[in-house]
Amino acid sequence: MAVERHSNIKALELDDTNAAAVLKADAASAGPGVTEELTTREHPDLFPTLATGKQPQILWLGCSDSRCPETFMMGLQPGDVFVHRSIANILHPGDLSSGAVIEYAVQHLGVKHIVVCGHTSCGGVAAAMGNKQLGILDPWLLPLRQVRERNLEMLQSLSAESAGEAALKLVELKVRESLNVVIQKSVVLNAIQERDLEVYSLIYDVASGVLRELDIQDSQDVIRARLIAFKAEV
């Protein structure tokens, strides 16, 4: 069944490419078709075309960090990606802003891909590992600190060898946590089953500009429980 393939978030089987390349190719097929430097002189029809509407194929759920612009990272153009960004890419289950973005993108725009992307050298992750009071950021970072608590022994073991390794592991765990929030939404589960919506989990290395896909797979029991608990009839 389609839900098994997509809810598993299995690694893509691609030849000499990666998930970012697949997303770029799919978005380009629905966009204005430009591949060179974005200038009004070289592409005079781009902005008039965008003014008539949009047909993004990708929903990007990423971090607010200024070093992580999603269109630049994937080599895409304005209009290709529908975007929600937040500090440390944290998705609160009850957050109306991210929830509305996900529902609109999936149900009304009909995006084909959802990307949950974390990145290295994340300030939010560093803050969550720092044990300092941060005012309004404290309740926002709570889900990230809860992930740290659940994996504290492993993270402390990594910190003893390399603080950077521990931070990277927390970034990966946080992406998994945000991914769970996405695939627990009924609108996403319905789209996975009905029209093969794809969901990806990526890590962006700010030092190299490389996007890496996480290999996250759920057991059939986990998938079945998720459908029973979260999938609602339309």
GROMACS .gro file of C-alpha atoms in nm:
model
  234
    1MET     CA    1   0.000   0.000   0.000
    2ALA     CA    2   0.116   0.355  -0.064
    3VAL     CA    3   0.092   0.446   0.303
    4GLU     CA    4   0.352   0.184   0.389
    5ARG     CA    5   0.601   0.326   0.142
    6HIS     CA    6   0.553   0.690   0.228
    7SER     CA    7   0.482   0.678   0.600
    8ASN     CA    8   0.800   0.475   0.636
    9ILE     CA    9   0.997   0.772   0.502
   10LYS     CA   10   1.229   0.524   0.332
   11ALA     CA   11   1.551   0.648   0.177
   12LEU     CA   12   1.512   0.726  -0.191
   13GLU     CA   13   1.660   0.477  -0.435
   14LEU     CA   14   1.827   0.717  -0.676
   15ASP     CA   15   2.110   0.685  -0.928
   16ASP     CA   16   2.389   0.943  -0.893
   17THR     CA   17   2.163   1.198  -0.726
   18ASN     CA   18   1.982   1.268  -0.400
   19ALA     CA   19   1.649   1.378  -0.259
   20ALA     CA   20   1.723   1.744  -0.331
   21ALA     CA   21   1.779   1.667  -0.698
   22VAL     CA   22   1.445   1.487  -0.722
   23LEU     CA   23   1.264   1.777  -0.558
   24LYS     CA   24   1.438   2.025  -0.789
   25ALA     CA   25   1.342   1.830  -1.100
   26ASP     CA   26   0.979   1.799  -0.993
   27ALA     CA   27   0.946   2.165  -0.900
   28ALA     CA   28   1.104   2.278  -1.225
   29SER     CA   29   0.841   2.091  -1.423
   30ALA     CA   30   0.567   2.308  -1.273
   31GLY     CA   31   0.754   2.637  -1.245
   32PRO     CA   32   0.851   2.900  -1.502
   33GLY     CA   33   1.134   2.678  -1.625
   34VAL     CA   34   1.431   2.904  -1.556
   35THR     CA   35   1.765   2.750  -1.468
   36GLU     CA   36   2.008   3.040  -1.505
   37GLU     CA   37   2.075   3.340  -1.286
   38LEU     CA   38   1.752   3.505  -1.175
   39THR     CA   39   1.737   3.852  -1.329
   40THR     CA   40   1.457   4.040  -1.491
   41ARG     CA   41   1.680   4.101  -1.793
   42GLU     CA   42   1.747   3.733  -1.856
   43HIS     CA   43   1.399   3.612  -1.753
   44PRO     CA   44   1.154   3.893  -1.826
   45ASP     CA   45   0.850   3.663  -1.803
   46LEU     CA   46   0.926   3.519  -1.460
   47PHE     CA   47   0.768   3.779  -1.236
   48PRO     CA   48   0.463   3.845  -1.458
   49THR     CA   49   0.407   3.467  -1.457
   50LEU     CA   50   0.433   3.452  -1.079
   51ALA     CA   51   0.181   3.735  -1.051
   52THR     CA   52  -0.086   3.516  -1.212
   53GLY     CA   53  -0.064   3.248  -0.943
   54LYS     CA   54   0.152   2.973  -0.800
   55GLN     CA   55   0.175   2.597  -0.828
   56PRO     CA   56   0.447   2.490  -0.583
   57GLN     CA   57   0.521   2.119  -0.572
   58ILE     CA   58   0.713   2.130  -0.242
   59LEU     CA   59   0.622   2.228   0.114
   60TRP     CA   60   0.941   2.313   0.304
   61LEU     CA   61   0.939   2.308   0.685
   62GLY     CA   62   1.273   2.451   0.791
   63CYS     CA   63   1.462   2.672   1.032
   64SER     CA   64   1.452   3.054   1.040
   65ASP     CA   65   1.832   3.064   1.024
   66SER     CA   66   1.944   3.316   0.760
   67ARG     CA   67   2.205   3.068   0.631
   68CYS     CA   68   1.939   2.823   0.518
   69PRO     CA   69   1.734   2.971   0.230
   70GLU     CA   70   1.544   2.679   0.085
   71THR     CA   71   1.526   2.790  -0.279
   72PHE     CA   72   1.900   2.860  -0.287
   73MET     CA   73   1.980   2.528  -0.119
   74MET     CA   74   1.790   2.333  -0.387
   75GLY     CA   75   1.871   2.557  -0.681
   76LEU     CA   76   1.507   2.656  -0.730
   77GLN     CA   77   1.324   2.981  -0.805
   78PRO     CA   78   1.049   3.194  -0.649
   79GLY     CA   79   0.717   3.014  -0.678
   80ASP     CA   80   0.865   2.663  -0.658
   81VAL     CA   81   0.841   2.613  -0.281
   82PHE     CA   82   0.573   2.683  -0.020
   83VAL     CA   83   0.753   2.757   0.306
   84HIS     CA   84   0.716   2.758   0.682
   85ARG     CA   85   1.024   2.845   0.887
   86SER     CA   86   1.064   2.867   1.263
   87ILE     CA   87   1.339   2.884   1.524
   88ALA     CA   88   1.518   2.546   1.533
   89ASN     CA   89   1.254   2.406   1.297
   90ILE     CA   90   1.037   2.315   1.595
   91LEU     CA   91   0.680   2.210   1.514
   92HIS     CA   92   0.441   2.226   1.809
   93PRO     CA   93   0.143   1.991   1.754
   94GLY     CA   94  -0.107   2.261   1.852
   95ASP     CA   95   0.059   2.551   1.670
   96LEU     CA   96  -0.200   2.713   1.444
   97SER     CA   97   0.054   2.879   1.216
   98SER     CA   98   0.242   2.566   1.109
   99GLY     CA   99  -0.079   2.361   1.115
  100ALA     CA  100  -0.253   2.603   0.879
  101VAL     CA  101   0.047   2.608   0.644
  102ILE     CA  102   0.059   2.227   0.627
  103GLU     CA  103  -0.315   2.192   0.569
  104TYR     CA  104  -0.326   2.464   0.303
  105ALA     CA  105  -0.025   2.324   0.120
  106VAL     CA  106  -0.149   1.966   0.121
  107GLN     CA  107  -0.522   2.012   0.079
  108HIS     CA  108  -0.549   2.324  -0.136
  109LEU     CA  109  -0.217   2.359  -0.320
  110GLY     CA  110  -0.180   1.983  -0.360
  111VAL     CA  111   0.196   1.975  -0.304
  112LYS     CA  112   0.365   1.648  -0.398
  113HIS     CA  113   0.647   1.664  -0.146
  114ILE     CA  114   0.689   1.771   0.217
  115VAL     CA  115   1.043   1.838   0.339
  116VAL     CA  116   1.135   1.862   0.707
  117CYS     CA  117   1.486   2.007   0.719
  118GLY     CA  118   1.725   2.071   1.006
  119HIS     CA  119   2.079   2.201   0.978
  120THR     CA  120   2.420   2.190   1.140
  121SER     CA  121   2.543   2.470   1.372
  122CYS     CA  122   2.183   2.535   1.480
  123GLY     CA  123   2.156   2.812   1.739
  124GLY     CA  124   1.832   2.671   1.877
  125VAL     CA  125   1.996   2.335   1.940
  126ALA     CA  126   2.289   2.505   2.110
  127ALA     CA  127   2.046   2.701   2.328
  128ALA     CA  128   1.857   2.384   2.425
  129MET     CA  129   2.185   2.224   2.531
  130GLY     CA  130   2.298   2.530   2.724
  131ASN     CA  131   2.065   2.526   3.029
  132LYS     CA  132   2.023   2.903   3.037
  133GLN     CA  133   1.701   3.099   3.087
  134LEU     CA  134   1.601   3.255   2.756
  135GLY     CA  135   1.269   3.426   2.827
  136ILE     CA  136   1.006   3.379   2.556
  137LEU     CA  137   1.229   3.124   2.384
  138ASP     CA  138   1.202   2.881   2.677
  139PRO     CA  139   0.846   2.758   2.600
  140TRP     CA  140   0.927   2.750   2.229
  141LEU     CA  141   1.234   2.530   2.284
  142LEU     CA  142   1.048   2.296   2.521
  143PRO     CA  143   0.992   2.015   2.264
  144LEU     CA  144   1.363   2.023   2.179
  145ARG     CA  145   1.462   2.004   2.545
  146GLN     CA  146   1.221   1.713   2.590
  147VAL     CA  147   1.396   1.532   2.303
  148ARG     CA  148   1.726   1.599   2.478
  149GLU     CA  149   1.587   1.462   2.806
  150ARG     CA  150   1.470   1.138   2.643
  151ASN     CA  151   1.811   1.084   2.484
  152LEU     CA  152   2.030   1.237   2.754
  153GLU     CA  153   2.254   0.938   2.818
  154MET     CA  154   2.343   0.900   2.450
  155LEU     CA  155   2.398   1.273   2.403
  156GLN     CA  156   2.621   1.296   2.710
  157SER     CA  157   2.824   1.003   2.583
  158LEU     CA  158   2.873   1.181   2.251
  159SER     CA  159   2.957   1.509   2.425
  160ALA     CA  160   3.241   1.337   2.608
  161GLU     CA  161   3.400   1.269   2.269
  162SER     CA  162   3.286   1.573   2.073
  163ALA     CA  163   3.039   1.850   2.152
  164GLY     CA  164   2.979   1.887   1.779
  165GLU     CA  165   2.876   1.523   1.743
  166ALA     CA  166   2.626   1.560   2.028
  167ALA     CA  167   2.478   1.873   1.872
  168LEU     CA  168   2.448   1.704   1.533
  169LYS     CA  169   2.274   1.405   1.689
  170LEU     CA  170   2.025   1.636   1.861
  171VAL     CA  171   1.960   1.807   1.526
  172GLU     CA  172   1.880   1.466   1.374
  173LEU     CA  173   1.657   1.367   1.667
  174LYS     CA  174   1.478   1.700   1.643
  175VAL     CA  175   1.408   1.649   1.273
  176ARG     CA  176   1.259   1.309   1.356
  177GLU     CA  177   1.040   1.473   1.621
  178SER     CA  178   0.917   1.739   1.378
  179LEU     CA  179   0.857   1.470   1.118
  180ASN     CA  180   0.634   1.288   1.366
  181VAL     CA  181   0.422   1.600   1.409
  182VAL     CA  182   0.377   1.623   1.032
  183ILE     CA  183   0.285   1.260   0.967
  184GLN     CA  184   0.045   1.253   1.260
  185LYS     CA  185  -0.177   1.508   1.086
  186SER     CA  186  -0.483   1.352   0.927
  187VAL     CA  187  -0.461   1.570   0.615
  188VAL     CA  188  -0.110   1.436   0.553
  189LEU     CA  189  -0.204   1.073   0.617
  190ASN     CA  190  -0.497   1.104   0.377
  191ALA     CA  191  -0.275   1.251   0.105
  192ILE     CA  192  -0.014   0.977   0.155
  193GLN     CA  193  -0.279   0.710   0.101
  194GLU     CA  194  -0.482   0.878  -0.169
  195ARG     CA  195  -0.224   1.046  -0.394
  196ASP     CA  196   0.121   0.924  -0.287
  197LEU     CA  197   0.234   1.239  -0.107
  198GLU     CA  198   0.608   1.204  -0.035
  199VAL     CA  199   0.768   1.312   0.293
  200TYR     CA  200   1.142   1.367   0.336
  201SER     CA  201   1.369   1.438   0.633
  202LEU     CA  202   1.688   1.627   0.545
  203ILE     CA  203   1.989   1.776   0.720
  204TYR     CA  204   2.166   2.076   0.564
  205ASP     CA  205   2.537   2.114   0.632
  206VAL     CA  206   2.599   2.489   0.642
  207ALA     CA  207   2.975   2.435   0.613
  208SER     CA  208   2.955   2.247   0.283
  209GLY     CA  209   2.615   2.335   0.135
  210VAL     CA  210   2.525   1.964   0.115
  211LEU     CA  211   2.176   1.828   0.184
  212ARG     CA  212   2.171   1.482   0.343
  213GLU     CA  213   1.864   1.264   0.373
  214LEU     CA  214   1.803   1.080   0.699
  215ASP     CA  215   1.719   0.712   0.667
  216ILE     CA  216   1.413   0.691   0.889
  217GLN     CA  217   1.200   0.378   0.874
  218ASP     CA  218   0.902   0.282   1.086
  219SER     CA  219   0.784  -0.069   1.155
  220GLN     CA  220   0.448  -0.186   1.025
  221ASP     CA  221   0.316  -0.183   1.382
  222VAL     CA  222   0.411   0.183   1.422
  223ILE     CA  223   0.249   0.273   1.089
  224ARG     CA  224  -0.067   0.084   1.179
  225ALA     CA  225  -0.089   0.251   1.520
  226ARG     CA  226  -0.039   0.594   1.363
  227LEU     CA  227  -0.323   0.541   1.117
  228ILE     CA  228  -0.558   0.417   1.389
  229ALA     CA  229  -0.473   0.704   1.624
  230PHE     CA  230  -0.454   0.999   1.386
  231LYS     CA  231  -0.626   0.934   1.053
  232ALA     CA  232  -0.971   1.093   1.046
  233GLU     CA  233  -1.241   1.038   0.787
  234VAL     CA  234  -1.318   1.336   0.564
   0.00000   0.00000   0.00000
